[in-house]
Amino acid sequence: MDHFIDWRESAGVNTEKFYKTTLWQGDHVSIGLNCLESNQTQIVHAHQGADKIYFVLEGRGRFTIGAEEREARAGMLVVAPAGVPHGVTNVSAERLSLLVAIAPGIK
Amino acid sequence: MDHFIDWRESAGVNTEKFYKTTLWQGDHVSIGLNCLESNQTQIVHAHQGADKIYFVLEGRGRFTIGAEEREARAGMLVVAPAGVPHGVTNVSAERLSLLVAIAPGIK
């Protein structure tokens, strides 16, 4: 698999739910890309035994992390420790693109 | 620990070597920030049993990943699978800031 990855080449749209794709899969971590159009939502869910990190690449989302709810825009890191419920809604007019790391990786 | 992190608030300079700090430490992944001034280098090294992911936040670096050597600029993802030697030099005039994930995390 390539060691140099441009996420823009993998961006996309899914009008049904939201777009997700895997950018890289290692032995210890999975790297993915999620693209949410305006008003699309990743419903609150939790990963038992896996930490999840979002990095906001573009746009602006309203994140839920446990009991906390807060907006984050491009350049922000949002962290959901293992077991903590998390989700996000695109509250802006432009696309919300998220780099997502899950460790240990999903195989 | 905070779930919403702005890396810009943790950026810094280390004139001796290069600047590094931890942004978040989970059970399964460590998230760090590395800032290299012009011509500063992270020498080639390897992490046995841990995947390492760089995301270029700003600037431009020349990366070595195994036998491959290539430049990457802001917005690029650079991946060093467990055991693969990797390093980077800031080949530009501006600061090179890197978001770094290591999984499993260093405790």
JSON list of C-alpha atoms in Angstrom, two decimals:
[
{"chain": "A", "resi": 1, "resn": "MET", "atom": "CA", "xyz": [0.00, 0.00, 0.00]},
{"chain": "A", "resi": 2, "resn": "ASP", "atom": "CA", "xyz": [1.22, 3.52, -0.73]},
{"chain": "A", "resi": 3, "resn": "HIS", "atom": "CA", "xyz": [2.99, 5.38, 2.08]},
{"chain": "A", "resi": 4, "resn": "PHE", "atom": "CA", "xyz": [2.07, 8.84, 0.77]},
{"chain": "A", "resi": 5, "resn": "ILE", "atom": "CA", "xyz": [-1.66, 9.49, 0.69]},
{"chain": "A", "resi": 6, "resn": "ASP", "atom": "CA", "xyz": [-3.61, 12.52, -0.52]},
{"chain": "A", "resi": 7, "resn": "TRP", "atom": "CA", "xyz": [-7.05, 12.29, 1.11]},
{"chain": "A", "resi": 8, "resn": "ARG", "atom": "CA", "xyz": [-8.52, 14.65, -1.53]},
{"chain": "A", "resi": 9, "resn": "GLU", "atom": "CA", "xyz": [-8.15, 11.88, -4.12]},
{"chain": "A", "resi": 10, "resn": "SER", "atom": "CA", "xyz": [-10.41, 9.64, -2.01]},
{"chain": "A", "resi": 11, "resn": "ALA", "atom": "CA", "xyz": [-13.13, 12.18, -1.10]},
{"chain": "A", "resi": 12, "resn": "GLY", "atom": "CA", "xyz": [-16.67, 11.36, -2.16]},
{"chain": "A", "resi": 13, "resn": "VAL", "atom": "CA", "xyz": [-20.40, 11.68, -1.60]},
{"chain": "A", "resi": 14, "resn": "ASN", "atom": "CA", "xyz": [-22.96, 9.22, -0.28]},
{"chain": "A", "resi": 15, "resn": "THR", "atom": "CA", "xyz": [-26.45, 10.72, -0.43]},
{"chain": "A", "resi": 16, "resn": "GLU", "atom": "CA", "xyz": [-27.98, 7.80, 1.54]},
{"chain": "A", "resi": 17, "resn": "LYS", "atom": "CA", "xyz": [-26.04, 8.15, 4.79]},
{"chain": "A", "resi": 18, "resn": "PHE", "atom": "CA", "xyz": [-22.55, 9.65, 4.61]},
{"chain": "A", "resi": 19, "resn": "TYR", "atom": "CA", "xyz": [-19.43, 8.74, 2.69]},
{"chain": "A", "resi": 20, "resn": "LYS", "atom": "CA", "xyz": [-16.70, 6.64, 4.27]},
{"chain": "A", "resi": 21, "resn": "THR", "atom": "CA", "xyz": [-13.62, 4.96, 2.90]},
{"chain": "A", "resi": 22, "resn": "THR", "atom": "CA", "xyz": [-10.42, 3.43, 4.24]},
{"chain": "A", "resi": 23, "resn": "LEU", "atom": "CA", "xyz": [-7.19, 5.31, 3.44]},
{"chain": "A", "resi": 24, "resn": "TRP", "atom": "CA", "xyz": [-4.78, 2.95, 5.13]},
{"chain": "A", "resi": 25, "resn": "GLN", "atom": "CA", "xyz": [-4.97, -0.23, 7.17]},
{"chain": "A", "resi": 26, "resn": "GLY", "atom": "CA", "xyz": [-2.08, -1.18, 9.42]},
{"chain": "A", "resi": 27, "resn": "ASP", "atom": "CA", "xyz": [-1.64, -3.91, 12.01]},
{"chain": "A", "resi": 28, "resn": "HIS", "atom": "CA", "xyz": [-2.39, -1.47, 14.85]},
{"chain": "A", "resi": 29, "resn": "VAL", "atom": "CA", "xyz": [-4.47, 1.35, 13.39]},
{"chain": "A", "resi": 30, "resn": "SER", "atom": "CA", "xyz": [-7.03, 2.03, 10.64]},
{"chain": "A", "resi": 31, "resn": "ILE", "atom": "CA", "xyz": [-7.06, 5.39, 8.89]},
{"chain": "A", "resi": 32, "resn": "GLY", "atom": "CA", "xyz": [-10.29, 6.42, 7.21]},
{"chain": "A", "resi": 33, "resn": "LEU", "atom": "CA", "xyz": [-11.96, 9.36, 5.54]},
{"chain": "A", "resi": 34, "resn": "ASN", "atom": "CA", "xyz": [-15.55, 10.38, 6.32]},
{"chain": "A", "resi": 35, "resn": "CYS", "atom": "CA", "xyz": [-17.34, 13.02, 4.21]},
{"chain": "A", "resi": 36, "resn": "LEU", "atom": "CA", "xyz": [-20.66, 14.38, 5.45]},
{"chain": "A", "resi": 37, "resn": "GLU", "atom": "CA", "xyz": [-22.75, 16.66, 3.27]},
{"chain": "A", "resi": 38, "resn": "SER", "atom": "CA", "xyz": [-24.77, 19.44, 4.88]},
{"chain": "A", "resi": 39, "resn": "ASN", "atom": "CA", "xyz": [-27.09, 18.03, 7.60]},
{"chain": "A", "resi": 40, "resn": "GLN", "atom": "CA", "xyz": [-25.75, 14.48, 7.30]},
{"chain": "A", "resi": 41, "resn": "THR", "atom": "CA", "xyz": [-25.09, 12.75, 10.61]},
{"chain": "A", "resi": 42, "resn": "GLN", "atom": "CA", "xyz": [-22.94, 9.98, 11.97]},
{"chain": "A", "resi": 43, "resn": "ILE", "atom": "CA", "xyz": [-25.19, 8.79, 14.77]},
{"chain": "A", "resi": 44, "resn": "VAL", "atom": "CA", "xyz": [-23.78, 8.43, 18.26]},
{"chain": "A", "resi": 45, "resn": "HIS", "atom": "CA", "xyz": [-22.08, 5.06, 18.74]},
{"chain": "A", "resi": 46, "resn": "ALA", "atom": "CA", "xyz": [-19.18, 3.63, 20.73]},
{"chain": "A", "resi": 47, "resn": "HIS", "atom": "CA", "xyz": [-16.19, 1.39, 20.01]},
{"chain": "A", "resi": 48, "resn": "GLN", "atom": "CA", "xyz": [-15.42, -0.89, 22.95]},
{"chain": "A", "resi": 49, "resn": "GLY", "atom": "CA", "xyz": [-11.67, -1.31, 23.32]},
{"chain": "A", "resi": 50, "resn": "ALA", "atom": "CA", "xyz": [-10.71, 1.15, 20.57]},
{"chain": "A", "resi": 51, "resn": "ASP", "atom": "CA", "xyz": [-9.73, 4.82, 20.70]},
{"chain": "A", "resi": 52, "resn": "LYS", "atom": "CA", "xyz": [-11.07, 7.02, 17.92]},
{"chain": "A", "resi": 53, "resn": "ILE", "atom": "CA", "xyz": [-9.54, 10.28, 16.74]},
{"chain": "A", "resi": 54, "resn": "TYR", "atom": "CA", "xyz": [-11.14, 12.72, 14.32]},
{"chain": "A", "resi": 55, "resn": "PHE", "atom": "CA", "xyz": [-9.18, 15.46, 12.59]},
{"chain": "A", "resi": 56, "resn": "VAL", "atom": "CA", "xyz": [-11.38, 18.02, 10.83]},
{"chain": "A", "resi": 57, "resn": "LEU", "atom": "CA", "xyz": [-9.96, 18.48, 7.32]},
{"chain": "A", "resi": 58, "resn": "GLU", "atom": "CA", "xyz": [-12.60, 20.89, 6.00]},
{"chain": "A", "resi": 59, "resn": "GLY", "atom": "CA", "xyz": [-15.96, 22.23, 7.08]},
{"chain": "A", "resi": 60, "resn": "ARG", "atom": "CA", "xyz": [-17.57, 22.41, 10.49]},
{"chain": "A", "resi": 61, "resn": "GLY", "atom": "CA", "xyz": [-19.30, 19.76, 12.59]},
{"chain": "A", "resi": 62, "resn": "ARG", "atom": "CA", "xyz": [-21.23, 19.52, 15.83]},
{"chain": "A", "resi": 63, "resn": "PHE", "atom": "CA", "xyz": [-19.67, 16.67, 17.76]},
{"chain": "A", "resi": 64, "resn": "THR", "atom": "CA", "xyz": [-21.00, 14.65, 20.67]},
{"chain": "A", "resi": 65, "resn": "ILE", "atom": "CA", "xyz": [-18.33, 13.05, 22.87]},
{"chain": "A", "resi": 66, "resn": "GLY", "atom": "CA", "xyz": [-19.86, 11.43, 25.94]},
{"chain": "A", "resi": 67, "resn": "ALA", "atom": "CA", "xyz": [-21.96, 14.12, 27.65]},
{"chain": "A", "resi": 68, "resn": "GLU", "atom": "CA", "xyz": [-20.19, 16.93, 25.81]},
{"chain": "A", "resi": 69, "resn": "GLU", "atom": "CA", "xyz": [-21.54, 18.58, 22.65]},
{"chain": "A", "resi": 70, "resn": "ARG", "atom": "CA", "xyz": [-19.44, 21.11, 20.79]},
{"chain": "A", "resi": 71, "resn": "GLU", "atom": "CA", "xyz": [-18.65, 22.49, 17.35]},
{"chain": "A", "resi": 72, "resn": "ALA", "atom": "CA", "xyz": [-15.27, 21.94, 15.75]},
{"chain": "A", "resi": 73, "resn": "ARG", "atom": "CA", "xyz": [-13.97, 23.32, 12.48]},
{"chain": "A", "resi": 74, "resn": "ALA", "atom": "CA", "xyz": [-11.04, 22.62, 10.11]},
{"chain": "A", "resi": 75, "resn": "GLY", "atom": "CA", "xyz": [-7.79, 22.10, 12.01]},
{"chain": "A", "resi": 76, "resn": "MET", "atom": "CA", "xyz": [-9.35, 20.75, 15.20]},
{"chain": "A", "resi": 77, "resn": "LEU", "atom": "CA", "xyz": [-8.71, 17.34, 16.71]},
{"chain": "A", "resi": 78, "resn": "VAL", "atom": "CA", "xyz": [-11.65, 15.57, 18.40]},
{"chain": "A", "resi": 79, "resn": "VAL", "atom": "CA", "xyz": [-10.99, 12.52, 20.55]},
{"chain": "A", "resi": 80, "resn": "ALA", "atom": "CA", "xyz": [-13.30, 9.69, 21.63]},
{"chain": "A", "resi": 81, "resn": "PRO", "atom": "CA", "xyz": [-11.52, 7.40, 24.09]},
{"chain": "A", "resi": 82, "resn": "ALA", "atom": "CA", "xyz": [-12.37, 3.68, 23.97]},
{"chain": "A", "resi": 83, "resn": "GLY", "atom": "CA", "xyz": [-15.96, 3.05, 25.04]},
{"chain": "A", "resi": 84, "resn": "VAL", "atom": "CA", "xyz": [-17.07, 6.70, 25.00]},
{"chain": "A", "resi": 85, "resn": "PRO", "atom": "CA", "xyz": [-20.13, 7.34, 22.80]},
{"chain": "A", "resi": 86, "resn": "HIS", "atom": "CA", "xyz": [-19.47, 9.76, 19.93]},
{"chain": "A", "resi": 87, "resn": "GLY", "atom": "CA", "xyz": [-21.11, 11.14, 16.81]},
{"chain": "A", "resi": 88, "resn": "VAL", "atom": "CA", "xyz": [-21.13, 14.19, 14.56]},
{"chain": "A", "resi": 89, "resn": "THR", "atom": "CA", "xyz": [-23.49, 16.26, 12.40]},
{"chain": "A", "resi": 90, "resn": "ASN", "atom": "CA", "xyz": [-22.49, 18.59, 9.58]},
{"chain": "A", "resi": 91, "resn": "VAL", "atom": "CA", "xyz": [-24.07, 21.88, 10.71]},
{"chain": "A", "resi": 92, "resn": "SER", "atom": "CA", "xyz": [-22.57, 23.96, 7.91]},
{"chain": "A", "resi": 93, "resn": "ALA", "atom": "CA", "xyz": [-23.46, 24.54, 4.25]},
{"chain": "A", "resi": 94, "resn": "GLU", "atom": "CA", "xyz": [-20.18, 23.08, 2.96]},
{"chain": "A", "resi": 95, "resn": "ARG", "atom": "CA", "xyz": [-18.90, 19.52, 3.08]},
{"chain": "A", "resi": 96, "resn": "LEU", "atom": "CA", "xyz": [-17.47, 18.22, 6.37]},
{"chain": "A", "resi": 97, "resn": "SER", "atom": "CA", "xyz": [-14.43, 16.00, 5.74]},
{"chain": "A", "resi": 98, "resn": "LEU", "atom": "CA", "xyz": [-12.92, 14.07, 8.63]},
{"chain": "A", "resi": 99, "resn": "LEU", "atom": "CA", "xyz": [-9.71, 12.10, 8.87]},
{"chain": "A", "resi": 100, "resn": "VAL", "atom": "CA", "xyz": [-10.43, 9.25, 11.26]},
{"chain": "A", "resi": 101, "resn": "ALA", "atom": "CA", "xyz": [-7.99, 7.01, 13.12]},
{"chain": "A", "resi": 102, "resn": "ILE", "atom": "CA", "xyz": [-9.20, 3.94, 15.03]},
{"chain": "A", "resi": 103, "resn": "ALA", "atom": "CA", "xyz": [-6.73, 2.00, 17.18]},
{"chain": "A", "resi": 104, "resn": "PRO", "atom": "CA", "xyz": [-6.47, -0.92, 17.37]},
{"chain": "A", "resi": 105, "resn": "GLY", "atom": "CA", "xyz": [-7.50, -1.06, 13.71]},
{"chain": "A", "resi": 106, "resn": "ILE", "atom": "CA", "xyz": [-10.64, -2.79, 12.45]},
{"chain": "A", "resi": 107, "resn": "LYS", "atom": "CA", "xyz": [-9.67, -5.84, 10.42]},
{"chain": "B", "resi": 1, "resn": "MET", "atom": "CA", "xyz": [-8.19, 15.24, 29.30]},
{"chain": "B", "resi": 2, "resn": "ASP", "atom": "CA", "xyz": [-9.93, 17.56, 26.84]},
{"chain": "B", "resi": 3, "resn": "HIS", "atom": "CA", "xyz": [-11.72, 15.92, 23.91]},
{"chain": "B", "resi": 4, "resn": "PHE", "atom": "CA", "xyz": [-11.42, 18.99, 21.65]},
{"chain": "B", "resi": 5, "resn": "ILE", "atom": "CA", "xyz": [-7.83, 19.94, 20.85]},
{"chain": "B", "resi": 6, "resn": "ASP", "atom": "CA", "xyz": [-6.45, 22.83, 18.80]},
{"chain": "B", "resi": 7, "resn": "TRP", "atom": "CA", "xyz": [-2.89, 21.85, 17.85]},
{"chain": "B", "resi": 8, "resn": "ARG", "atom": "CA", "xyz": [-2.00, 25.52, 17.19]},
{"chain": "B", "resi": 9, "resn": "GLU", "atom": "CA", "xyz": [-2.17, 26.17, 20.94]},
{"chain": "B", "resi": 10, "resn": "SER", "atom": "CA", "xyz": [0.55, 23.54, 21.48]},
{"chain": "B", "resi": 11, "resn": "ALA", "atom": "CA", "xyz": [2.94, 24.52, 18.65]},
{"chain": "B", "resi": 12, "resn": "GLY", "atom": "CA", "xyz": [6.47, 25.49, 19.64]},
{"chain": "B", "resi": 13, "resn": "VAL", "atom": "CA", "xyz": [10.15, 25.74, 18.77]},
{"chain": "B", "resi": 14, "resn": "ASN", "atom": "CA", "xyz": [13.12, 23.71, 19.93]},
{"chain": "B", "resi": 15, "resn": "THR", "atom": "CA", "xyz": [16.32, 25.15, 18.47]},
{"chain": "B", "resi": 16, "resn": "GLU", "atom": "CA", "xyz": [18.42, 22.17, 19.72]},
{"chain": "B", "resi": 17, "resn": "LYS", "atom": "CA", "xyz": [16.73, 19.35, 17.79]},
{"chain": "B", "resi": 18, "resn": "PHE", "atom": "CA", "xyz": [13.05, 19.80, 16.92]},
{"chain": "B", "resi": 19, "resn": "TYR", "atom": "CA", "xyz": [9.96, 20.47, 18.98]},
{"chain": "B", "resi": 20, "resn": "LYS", "atom": "CA", "xyz": [7.71, 17.65, 20.10]},
{"chain": "B", "resi": 21, "resn": "THR", "atom": "CA", "xyz": [4.81, 17.45, 22.49]},
{"chain": "B", "resi": 22, "resn": "THR", "atom": "CA", "xyz": [1.97, 15.04, 23.31]},
{"chain": "B", "resi": 23, "resn": "LEU", "atom": "CA", "xyz": [-1.54, 16.23, 22.42]},
{"chain": "B", "resi": 24, "resn": "TRP", "atom": "CA", "xyz": [-3.45, 13.23, 23.68]},
{"chain": "B", "resi": 25, "resn": "GLN", "atom": "CA", "xyz": [-2.64, 9.85, 25.20]},
{"chain": "B", "resi": 26, "resn": "GLY", "atom": "CA", "xyz": [-5.18, 7.05, 25.01]},
{"chain": "B", "resi": 27, "resn": "ASP", "atom": "CA", "xyz": [-5.00, 3.39, 25.93]},
{"chain": "B", "resi": 28, "resn": "HIS", "atom": "CA", "xyz": [-4.38, 2.40, 22.29]},
{"chain": "B", "resi": 29, "resn": "VAL", "atom": "CA", "xyz": [-2.87, 5.43, 20.56]},
{"chain": "B", "resi": 30, "resn": "SER", "atom": "CA", "xyz": [-0.66, 8.45, 21.27]},
{"chain": "B", "resi": 31, "resn": "ILE", "atom": "CA", "xyz": [-1.25, 11.70, 19.40]},
{"chain": "B", "resi": 32, "resn": "GLY", "atom": "CA", "xyz": [1.65, 14.11, 19.20]},
{"chain": "B", "resi": 33, "resn": "LEU", "atom": "CA", "xyz": [2.73, 17.32, 17.50]},
{"chain": "B", "resi": 34, "resn": "ASN", "atom": "CA", "xyz": [6.19, 17.72, 15.95]},
{"chain": "B", "resi": 35, "resn": "CYS", "atom": "CA", "xyz": [7.39, 21.15, 14.75]},
{"chain": "B", "resi": 36, "resn": "LEU", "atom": "CA", "xyz": [10.58, 21.31, 12.66]},
{"chain": "B", "resi": 37, "resn": "GLU", "atom": "CA", "xyz": [12.11, 24.66, 11.79]},
{"chain": "B", "resi": 38, "resn": "SER", "atom": "CA", "xyz": [13.83, 25.06, 8.42]},
{"chain": "B", "resi": 39, "resn": "ASN", "atom": "CA", "xyz": [16.55, 22.39, 7.94]},
{"chain": "B", "resi": 40, "resn": "GLN", "atom": "CA", "xyz": [15.72, 20.56, 11.18]},
{"chain": "B", "resi": 41, "resn": "THR", "atom": "CA", "xyz": [15.60, 16.77, 10.87]},
{"chain": "B", "resi": 42, "resn": "GLN", "atom": "CA", "xyz": [13.97, 13.87, 12.62]},
{"chain": "B", "resi": 43, "resn": "ILE", "atom": "CA", "xyz": [16.60, 11.23, 11.94]},
{"chain": "B", "resi": 44, "resn": "VAL", "atom": "CA", "xyz": [15.54, 7.92, 10.46]},
{"chain": "B", "resi": 45, "resn": "HIS", "atom": "CA", "xyz": [14.39, 5.48, 13.14]},
{"chain": "B", "resi": 46, "resn": "ALA", "atom": "CA", "xyz": [11.90, 2.63, 13.48]},
{"chain": "B", "resi": 47, "resn": "HIS", "atom": "CA", "xyz": [9.22, 1.61, 15.99]},
{"chain": "B", "resi": 48, "resn": "GLN", "atom": "CA", "xyz": [9.03, -2.16, 16.36]},
{"chain": "B", "resi": 49, "resn": "GLY", "atom": "CA", "xyz": [5.43, -3.25, 16.81]},
{"chain": "B", "resi": 50, "resn": "ALA", "atom": "CA", "xyz": [3.90, 0.22, 16.33]},
{"chain": "B", "resi": 51, "resn": "ASP", "atom": "CA", "xyz": [2.39, 1.91, 13.26]},
{"chain": "B", "resi": 52, "resn": "LYS", "atom": "CA", "xyz": [3.18, 5.60, 12.83]},
{"chain": "B", "resi": 53, "resn": "ILE", "atom": "CA", "xyz": [1.10, 8.08, 10.86]},
{"chain": "B", "resi": 54, "resn": "TYR", "atom": "CA", "xyz": [2.14, 11.62, 10.01]},
{"chain": "B", "resi": 55, "resn": "PHE", "atom": "CA", "xyz": [-0.34, 14.23, 8.82]},
{"chain": "B", "resi": 56, "resn": "VAL", "atom": "CA", "xyz": [1.32, 17.38, 7.45]},
{"chain": "B", "resi": 57, "resn": "LEU", "atom": "CA", "xyz": [-0.43, 20.36, 9.09]},
{"chain": "B", "resi": 58, "resn": "GLU", "atom": "CA", "xyz": [1.71, 23.13, 7.58]},
{"chain": "B", "resi": 59, "resn": "GLY", "atom": "CA", "xyz": [4.93, 23.40, 5.60]},
{"chain": "B", "resi": 60, "resn": "ARG", "atom": "CA", "xyz": [6.76, 20.88, 3.48]},
{"chain": "B", "resi": 61, "resn": "GLY", "atom": "CA", "xyz": [9.02, 17.98, 4.41]},
{"chain": "B", "resi": 62, "resn": "ARG", "atom": "CA", "xyz": [11.22, 15.44, 2.71]},
{"chain": "B", "resi": 63, "resn": "PHE", "atom": "CA", "xyz": [10.25, 12.07, 4.16]},
{"chain": "B", "resi": 64, "resn": "THR", "atom": "CA", "xyz": [12.09, 8.78, 4.17]},
{"chain": "B", "resi": 65, "resn": "ILE", "atom": "CA", "xyz": [9.86, 5.70, 4.51]},
{"chain": "B", "resi": 66, "resn": "GLY", "atom": "CA", "xyz": [11.85, 2.50, 4.09]},
{"chain": "B", "resi": 67, "resn": "ALA", "atom": "CA", "xyz": [13.66, 2.79, 0.73]},
{"chain": "B", "resi": 68, "resn": "GLU", "atom": "CA", "xyz": [11.34, 5.56, -0.47]},
{"chain": "B", "resi": 69, "resn": "GLU", "atom": "CA", "xyz": [12.19, 9.27, -0.24]},
{"chain": "B", "resi": 70, "resn": "ARG", "atom": "CA", "xyz": [9.60, 11.86, -1.18]},
{"chain": "B", "resi": 71, "resn": "GLU", "atom": "CA", "xyz": [8.36, 15.34, -0.41]},
{"chain": "B", "resi": 72, "resn": "ALA", "atom": "CA", "xyz": [4.98, 15.92, 1.18]},
{"chain": "B", "resi": 73, "resn": "ARG", "atom": "CA", "xyz": [3.23, 19.19, 1.91]},
{"chain": "B", "resi": 74, "resn": "ALA", "atom": "CA", "xyz": [0.27, 20.36, 4.01]},
{"chain": "B", "resi": 75, "resn": "GLY", "atom": "CA", "xyz": [-2.72, 18.04, 3.68]},
{"chain": "B", "resi": 76, "resn": "MET", "atom": "CA", "xyz": [-0.72, 14.87, 2.96]},
{"chain": "B", "resi": 77, "resn": "LEU", "atom": "CA", "xyz": [-0.74, 11.72, 5.04]},
{"chain": "B", "resi": 78, "resn": "VAL", "atom": "CA", "xyz": [2.55, 9.79, 5.37]},
{"chain": "B", "resi": 79, "resn": "VAL", "atom": "CA", "xyz": [2.51, 6.29, 6.80]},
{"chain": "B", "resi": 80, "resn": "ALA", "atom": "CA", "xyz": [5.29, 4.22, 8.40]},
{"chain": "B", "resi": 81, "resn": "PRO", "atom": "CA", "xyz": [4.06, 0.68, 9.12]},
{"chain": "B", "resi": 82, "resn": "ALA", "atom": "CA", "xyz": [5.44, -1.05, 12.23]},
{"chain": "B", "resi": 83, "resn": "GLY", "atom": "CA", "xyz": [9.16, -1.76, 11.89]},
{"chain": "B", "resi": 84, "resn": "VAL", "atom": "CA", "xyz": [9.71, 0.37, 8.78]},
{"chain": "B", "resi": 85, "resn": "PRO", "atom": "CA", "xyz": [12.47, 3.01, 9.19]},
{"chain": "B", "resi": 86, "resn": "HIS", "atom": "CA", "xyz": [11.23, 6.58, 8.77]},
{"chain": "B", "resi": 87, "resn": "GLY", "atom": "CA", "xyz": [12.38, 10.16, 9.18]},
{"chain": "B", "resi": 88, "resn": "VAL", "atom": "CA", "xyz": [11.79, 13.66, 7.86]},
{"chain": "B", "resi": 89, "resn": "THR", "atom": "CA", "xyz": [13.64, 16.91, 7.10]},
{"chain": "B", "resi": 90, "resn": "ASN", "atom": "CA", "xyz": [12.10, 20.36, 6.77]},
{"chain": "B", "resi": 91, "resn": "VAL", "atom": "CA", "xyz": [13.27, 21.38, 3.29]},
{"chain": "B", "resi": 92, "resn": "SER", "atom": "CA", "xyz": [11.26, 24.62, 3.16]},
{"chain": "B", "resi": 93, "resn": "ALA", "atom": "CA", "xyz": [11.75, 28.10, 4.61]},
{"chain": "B", "resi": 94, "resn": "GLU", "atom": "CA", "xyz": [8.63, 27.92, 6.80]},
{"chain": "B", "resi": 95, "resn": "ARG", "atom": "CA", "xyz": [7.90, 25.76, 9.80]},
{"chain": "B", "resi": 96, "resn": "LEU", "atom": "CA", "xyz": [6.94, 22.11, 9.21]},
{"chain": "B", "resi": 97, "resn": "SER", "atom": "CA", "xyz": [4.22, 21.02, 11.65]},
{"chain": "B", "resi": 98, "resn": "LEU", "atom": "CA", "xyz": [3.23, 17.36, 11.82]},
{"chain": "B", "resi": 99, "resn": "LEU", "atom": "CA", "xyz": [0.38, 15.66, 13.59]},
{"chain": "B", "resi": 100, "resn": "VAL", "atom": "CA", "xyz": [1.70, 12.24, 14.63]},
{"chain": "B", "resi": 101, "resn": "ALA", "atom": "CA", "xyz": [-0.23, 9.15, 15.68]},
{"chain": "B", "resi": 102, "resn": "ILE", "atom": "CA", "xyz": [1.57, 6.12, 17.11]},
{"chain": "B", "resi": 103, "resn": "ALA", "atom": "CA", "xyz": [-0.41, 2.93, 17.77]},
{"chain": "B", "resi": 104, "resn": "PRO", "atom": "CA", "xyz": [-0.24, 1.18, 20.13]},
{"chain": "B", "resi": 105, "resn": "GLY", "atom": "CA", "xyz": [0.49, 4.32, 22.14]},
{"chain": "B", "resi": 106, "resn": "ILE", "atom": "CA", "xyz": [3.73, 4.93, 24.03]},
{"chain": "B", "resi": 107, "resn": "LYS", "atom": "CA", "xyz": [3.06, 4.89, 27.77]}
]
